Short mmCIF file of C-alpha atoms in Angstrom, two decimals:
data_model
loop_
_atom_site.label_atom_id
_atom_site.label_comp_id
_atom_site.label_asym_id
_atom_site.label_seq_id
_atom_site.Cartn_x
_atom_site.Cartn_y
_atom_site.Cartn_z
CA MET A 1 -0.01 0.01 0.00
CA LYS A 2 1.10 3.53 -0.63
CA THR A 3 2.48 5.45 2.31
CA LEU A 4 3.62 9.02 2.99
CA ILE A 5 7.32 8.76 3.67
CA SER A 6 8.28 12.39 3.06
CA THR A 7 7.12 15.57 1.36
CA ASN A 8 8.96 17.63 -1.22
CA PHE A 9 7.15 20.92 -1.64
CA GLU A 10 7.46 24.49 -0.39
CA LEU A 11 4.59 26.57 0.94
CA PRO A 12 3.96 30.31 0.42
CA LYS A 13 5.83 32.42 3.00
CA GLN A 14 7.74 29.36 4.19
CA VAL A 15 10.59 30.28 6.55
CA SER A 16 12.02 26.87 7.43
CA LYS A 17 11.38 23.17 7.43
CA TYR A 18 12.43 20.67 10.08
CA VAL A 19 12.27 16.94 9.34
CA GLY A 20 11.93 14.84 12.49
CA LYS A 21 11.75 11.10 12.93
CA VAL A 22 8.05 11.05 12.05
CA ARG A 23 6.87 14.62 11.54
CA GLU A 24 7.80 17.36 9.13
CA VAL A 25 7.41 20.81 10.62
CA ILE A 26 7.08 23.87 8.34
CA SER A 27 7.34 27.33 9.81
CA LEU A 28 5.56 30.18 8.01
CA GLU A 29 6.07 33.95 8.24
CA ASN A 30 2.75 34.68 9.92
CA ASP A 31 3.61 32.76 13.11
CA LEU A 32 1.91 29.63 11.84
CA LEU A 33 3.32 26.13 12.15
CA VAL A 34 2.33 23.32 9.79
CA ILE A 35 2.95 19.79 11.06
CA ILE A 36 2.70 16.95 8.57
CA THR A 37 2.53 13.53 10.19
CA THR A 38 4.11 10.95 7.88
CA ASP A 39 3.79 7.19 7.90
CA ARG A 40 7.35 6.73 9.11
CA LEU A 41 7.95 4.58 12.20
CA SER A 42 10.86 5.11 14.58
CA ALA A 43 12.06 2.74 17.28
CA PHE A 44 15.19 3.08 19.42
CA ASP A 45 15.63 6.45 17.70
CA ILE A 46 16.02 4.69 14.33
CA VAL A 47 13.61 5.43 11.47
CA LEU A 48 12.59 2.15 9.85
CA PRO A 49 13.00 1.96 6.06
CA LYS A 50 9.34 1.26 5.22
CA GLY A 51 6.23 3.27 6.03
CA ILE A 52 3.22 1.98 7.97
CA PRO A 53 -0.08 2.34 6.01
CA HIS A 54 -2.40 5.00 7.50
CA LYS A 55 -0.11 5.56 10.53
CA GLY A 56 0.26 9.30 9.95
CA GLN A 57 -3.49 9.82 9.63
CA ILE A 58 -4.14 7.80 12.77
CA LEU A 59 -1.57 9.66 14.87
CA ASN A 60 -2.78 13.03 13.66
CA GLN A 61 -6.45 12.29 14.21
CA ILE A 62 -5.98 10.71 17.67
CA SER A 63 -3.98 13.77 18.67
CA LEU A 64 -6.64 16.13 17.32
CA ASN A 65 -9.26 14.29 19.33
CA MET A 66 -7.15 14.55 22.52
CA LEU A 67 -6.15 18.19 22.00
CA ASN A 68 -9.79 19.14 21.59
CA SER A 69 -10.77 17.06 24.63
CA THR A 70 -8.21 18.74 26.91
CA LYS A 71 -8.08 22.33 25.64
CA ASP A 72 -10.25 23.57 28.51
CA LEU A 73 -7.71 22.19 30.99
CA VAL A 74 -4.48 23.14 29.24
CA PRO A 75 -4.17 25.64 26.37
CA ASN A 76 -2.65 24.21 23.20
CA TRP A 77 -1.22 25.29 19.88
CA LEU A 78 -3.86 23.83 17.52
CA ILE A 79 -5.84 26.03 15.09
CA SER A 80 -7.04 23.61 12.39
CA SER A 81 -6.54 20.29 10.60
CA PRO A 82 -7.12 20.79 6.85
CA ASP A 83 -5.93 17.29 5.93
CA PRO A 84 -6.05 13.90 7.71
CA ASN A 85 -2.24 14.01 8.08
CA VAL A 86 -1.88 17.72 8.88
CA SER A 87 -2.29 20.02 11.87
CA ILE A 88 -1.79 23.79 11.72
CA GLY A 89 -1.34 25.97 14.77
CA LYS A 90 0.50 28.71 16.61
CA LYS A 91 4.26 28.80 16.28
CA CYS A 92 5.94 28.42 19.69
CA GLU A 93 9.47 28.38 21.04
CA PRO A 94 9.72 24.81 22.41
CA PHE A 95 11.12 24.09 25.84
CA LYS A 96 14.25 21.94 25.55
CA VAL A 97 12.84 19.09 27.59
CA GLU A 98 10.12 16.49 27.18
CA MET A 99 7.83 15.89 30.15
CA ILE A 100 7.47 12.14 30.53
CA ILE A 101 4.99 10.91 33.12
CA ARG A 102 4.73 7.30 34.21
CA GLY A 103 1.93 5.62 36.10
CA TYR A 104 3.48 2.13 35.85
CA LEU A 105 6.90 0.53 35.77
CA SER A 106 7.07 -0.17 32.04
CA GLY A 107 9.17 0.40 28.93
CA HIS A 108 12.39 2.36 29.48
CA ALA A 109 11.83 2.60 33.24
CA ALA A 110 11.39 -1.17 33.50
CA ARG A 111 14.52 -1.80 31.44
CA GLN A 112 16.51 0.46 33.78
CA TYR A 113 14.98 -1.24 36.81
CA LYS A 114 15.97 -4.70 35.55
CA ILE A 115 19.65 -3.73 35.47
CA GLY A 116 19.49 -2.59 39.08
CA LYS A 117 18.90 1.14 38.72
CA ARG A 118 16.46 2.67 41.19
CA TYR A 119 16.59 6.27 40.06
CA ILE A 120 15.28 7.64 36.78
CA SER A 121 15.57 11.37 36.03
CA GLY A 122 16.40 11.87 39.68
CA VAL A 123 13.21 10.17 40.84
CA ARG A 124 13.47 7.21 43.22
CA MET A 125 11.65 4.04 42.19
CA PRO A 126 10.56 1.74 45.04
CA ASN A 127 12.20 -1.62 45.62
CA LYS A 128 10.46 -4.95 45.05
CA MET A 129 8.43 -3.84 42.03
CA ASN A 130 7.55 -6.12 39.14
CA GLU A 131 7.45 -4.93 35.56
CA ASN A 132 4.13 -3.20 34.79
CA ASP A 133 3.23 -2.71 38.46
CA PRO A 134 1.64 0.70 39.20
CA PHE A 135 3.56 3.39 41.06
CA GLU A 136 1.89 4.66 44.21
CA LYS A 137 1.38 7.88 42.27
CA PRO A 138 2.55 8.89 38.79
CA ILE A 139 6.17 10.02 38.51
CA ILE A 140 7.48 12.72 36.14
CA THR A 141 10.78 11.70 34.51
CA PRO A 142 11.87 14.40 32.04
CA SER A 143 14.26 13.81 29.17
CA THR A 144 16.31 16.03 26.95
CA LYS A 145 15.11 16.66 23.39
CA SER A 146 17.66 15.47 20.85
CA GLU A 147 17.39 16.37 17.16
CA SER A 148 19.60 13.40 16.38
CA GLY A 149 20.62 10.43 18.48
CA HIS A 150 19.17 9.37 21.79
CA ASP A 151 17.19 11.50 24.22
CA GLU A 152 18.63 11.34 27.75
CA ASP A 153 17.00 11.24 31.16
CA ILE A 154 17.45 14.48 33.09
CA SER A 155 16.30 15.49 36.56
CA LYS A 156 14.29 18.58 37.49
CA GLU A 157 17.30 19.83 39.42
CA GLU A 158 19.57 19.50 36.37
CA ILE A 159 17.01 21.27 34.19
CA LEU A 160 16.95 24.22 36.57
CA ASP A 161 20.73 24.22 37.13
CA LYS A 162 21.37 24.31 33.39
CA ALA A 163 18.65 26.96 32.94
CA LEU A 164 16.94 24.86 30.26
CA VAL A 165 13.64 26.01 31.75
CA SER A 166 13.03 28.68 34.40
CA GLU A 167 11.69 27.50 37.75
CA LYS A 168 8.41 29.38 37.23
CA ASP A 169 7.86 27.87 33.79
CA TYR A 170 8.91 24.40 34.96
CA ASN A 171 6.40 24.44 37.80
CA GLU A 172 3.68 25.37 35.30
CA ILE A 173 4.52 22.65 32.79
CA GLU A 174 4.78 20.16 35.65
CA ARG A 175 1.27 21.17 36.76
CA TYR A 176 0.01 20.89 33.17
CA THR A 177 1.61 17.44 32.86
CA ASN A 178 -0.24 16.13 35.89
CA LEU A 179 -3.56 17.63 34.69
CA LEU A 180 -3.19 16.11 31.21
CA PHE A 181 -2.23 12.70 32.56
CA GLN A 182 -5.24 12.67 34.88
CA GLU A 183 -7.60 13.54 32.02
CA GLY A 184 -5.90 11.16 29.59
CA SER A 185 -6.17 8.36 32.17
CA LYS A 186 -9.88 9.05 32.61
CA ILE A 187 -10.48 9.01 28.83
CA ALA A 188 -8.58 5.72 28.59
CA ARG A 189 -10.50 4.12 31.47
CA ASP A 190 -13.79 5.02 29.83
CA ARG A 191 -12.57 3.04 26.80
CA GLY A 192 -11.36 0.01 28.76
CA LEU A 193 -7.72 1.02 28.68
CA ILE A 194 -4.98 2.05 31.09
CA LEU A 195 -2.80 5.02 30.13
CA VAL A 196 0.51 3.61 31.34
CA ASP A 197 2.89 6.43 30.47
CA THR A 198 3.14 9.26 27.98
CA LYS A 199 5.09 12.38 27.09
CA TYR A 200 4.09 16.01 26.65
CA GLU A 201 5.91 18.86 25.00
CA PHE A 202 5.38 22.52 25.72
CA GLY A 203 6.44 25.85 24.25
CA LYS A 204 5.90 29.57 24.51
CA SER A 205 3.89 31.50 21.93
CA LYS A 206 4.95 34.90 20.64
CA ASP A 207 2.89 36.60 23.38
CA GLY A 208 4.56 34.54 26.11
CA GLU A 209 1.74 32.03 26.76
CA ILE A 210 2.81 28.48 27.65
CA LEU A 211 1.05 26.07 25.29
CA LEU A 212 0.90 22.32 24.89
CA ILE A 213 2.46 21.52 21.51
CA ASP A 214 2.93 18.50 19.24
CA GLU A 215 0.86 15.31 19.61
CA ILE A 216 -0.67 13.85 22.76
CA HIS A 217 -1.95 10.41 23.83
CA THR A 218 -1.05 8.70 20.55
CA PRO A 219 0.56 5.23 20.32
CA ASP A 220 3.83 6.94 19.40
CA SER A 221 3.88 9.10 22.51
CA SER A 222 2.00 6.87 24.95
CA ARG A 223 1.63 3.31 26.16
CA TYR A 224 -1.77 1.71 26.82
CA PHE A 225 -2.74 -1.57 28.51
CA TYR A 226 -6.14 -3.23 28.40
CA ILE A 227 -7.91 -3.04 31.77
CA GLU A 228 -9.53 -6.42 31.20
CA GLY A 229 -7.08 -9.11 32.32
CA TYR A 230 -4.51 -6.68 33.72
CA GLU A 231 -4.65 -7.91 37.32
CA GLU A 232 -4.65 -11.59 36.37
CA ARG A 233 -1.68 -11.15 34.04
CA GLN A 234 0.28 -9.31 36.73
CA LYS A 235 -0.38 -12.08 39.26
CA LYS A 236 0.81 -14.73 36.78
CA GLY A 237 3.80 -12.69 35.64
CA LEU A 238 2.57 -12.57 32.06
CA ASN A 239 3.19 -9.79 29.55
CA GLN A 240 0.41 -7.24 29.41
CA ARG A 241 -1.75 -6.80 26.32
CA GLN A 242 -0.94 -3.35 25.14
CA LEU A 243 -1.68 -0.87 22.41
CA SER A 244 1.40 1.23 21.76
CA LYS A 245 4.46 0.95 19.60
CA GLU A 246 6.19 -1.00 22.36
CA PHE A 247 5.15 -4.18 20.51
CA ALA A 248 7.25 -2.96 17.55
CA ARG A 249 10.21 -2.42 19.87
CA GLN A 250 9.73 -5.89 21.33
CA TRP A 251 9.62 -7.39 17.83
CA LEU A 252 12.93 -5.70 17.05
CA ILE A 253 14.42 -6.88 20.35
CA SER A 254 13.35 -10.45 19.53
CA LYS A 255 15.31 -10.08 16.29
CA GLY A 256 18.41 -8.96 18.16
CA PHE A 257 18.10 -5.25 17.53
CA GLN A 258 17.97 -2.42 20.09
CA GLY A 259 19.62 0.34 18.08
CA LEU A 260 23.03 -0.38 19.61
CA SER A 261 26.35 -0.06 17.82
CA GLY A 262 27.13 -3.05 15.62
CA GLN A 263 23.56 -4.36 15.55
CA GLN A 264 21.91 -4.91 12.17
CA LEU A 265 18.33 -3.88 11.54
CA PRO A 266 16.23 -6.94 10.63
CA GLU A 267 14.30 -7.06 7.38
CA ILE A 268 11.15 -4.95 7.56
CA ASN A 269 8.70 -6.88 5.36
CA SER A 270 5.05 -6.36 4.37
CA ASN A 271 3.83 -8.74 7.09
CA PHE A 272 5.40 -6.51 9.72
CA THR A 273 4.05 -3.25 8.27
CA LYS A 274 0.55 -4.77 7.94
CA MET A 275 0.66 -5.99 11.55
CA VAL A 276 1.74 -2.58 12.85
CA SER A 277 -0.93 -0.80 10.77
CA GLU A 278 -3.66 -3.08 12.18
CA ARG A 279 -2.51 -2.32 15.72
CA TYR A 280 -2.63 1.43 15.08
CA ILE A 281 -6.15 1.16 13.63
CA GLU A 282 -7.25 -0.90 16.63
CA LEU A 283 -6.04 1.76 19.05
CA TYR A 284 -7.66 4.52 17.05
CA GLU A 285 -11.04 2.83 17.16
CA ILE A 286 -10.81 1.98 20.87
CA ILE A 287 -9.52 5.30 22.13
CA THR A 288 -11.83 7.47 19.96
CA GLY A 289 -14.87 5.18 19.93
CA LYS A 290 -15.14 5.75 16.18
CA ASN A 291 -14.69 3.52 13.15
CA PHE A 292 -11.51 4.31 11.28
CA ILE A 293 -12.15 5.72 7.83
CA PRO A 294 -8.94 5.67 5.80
CA ALA A 295 -8.21 8.71 3.67
CA LYS A 296 -7.48 8.27 -0.02
CA ILE A 297 -3.89 7.10 -0.45
CA LYS A 298 -3.53 7.80 -4.15
CA ASN A 299 -1.17 10.79 -4.62
CA ILE A 300 -0.96 11.37 -0.86
CA GLU A 301 1.65 14.12 -1.12
CA SER A 302 -0.43 16.10 -3.66
CA ARG A 303 -3.53 15.73 -1.48
CA VAL A 304 -1.64 17.02 1.56
CA LYS A 305 -0.17 19.99 -0.31
CA ASN A 306 -3.48 21.02 -1.92
CA ASN A 307 -5.37 20.88 1.35
CA ILE A 308 -2.77 23.01 3.12
CA LEU A 309 -2.78 25.59 0.30
CA SER A 310 -6.56 25.74 0.36
CA PHE A 311 -6.51 26.45 4.11
CA LEU A 312 -3.82 29.13 3.81
CA GLU A 313 -5.67 30.94 1.01
CA ASN A 314 -8.70 31.30 3.27
CA PHE A 315 -6.97 31.89 6.60
#
């Protein structure tokens, strides 16, 4: 199936273009930001060579749903979505940290725990925990934002010491992080899911307002478990059924790849991309409560460009 791997066009009044692991971010003169969500998949900070059908549309539309659901709690950057793969909003100066919040010992935290570490981003993790056990209360474990290479855990104290974020601003984004996680957890519970952990990014608009930016509560930025069967699986020491891209990471790990030096990426075949696509569609339908309607995939890049231009002409 056709996928959107990259775009190769320039928009009117375009100032710059940043190509991330999954998103392409175009900055315009009139303080607008255009984010195009591609079908690329990254794992262990490596972009896989094949796209995942409909992944960009799914990520963008889940994020739109969540941004609209939480905008009364936390102000965000979004103005409009003129195309299934596109969001347009206010240009912000991003803070140089990602706010990661964890309700359970899973993923990166669990991997660190297994090798004997009890601190993550300066936060103490209790002894005698099993993987996927809940923390007594969610912990915030920030990381640096790296344009290339691996993000790194960083403590609140280091963030303030290095003046990456002022204390006043940090306290605000910490408060926003807790509010968003509480609301995201409630939305997930209503759909039979557990929001295990997630990340939020924030920035300042031209007028100095702190805004939630980028995506939220998508399978790329979050981990979900099914509520049904969670307790039984924990008691038996079984892996949890989850909807996130952790299953893609685990597939790579099973093939001997964790993004480390000297490791060779396994073959990414159509069976793998089809499986990942089906998982993303499943999460979309569960978390939104809506049937997934795929957008037309013929000439995806032209469709994206024309829809953006149409919006800009009328903005």
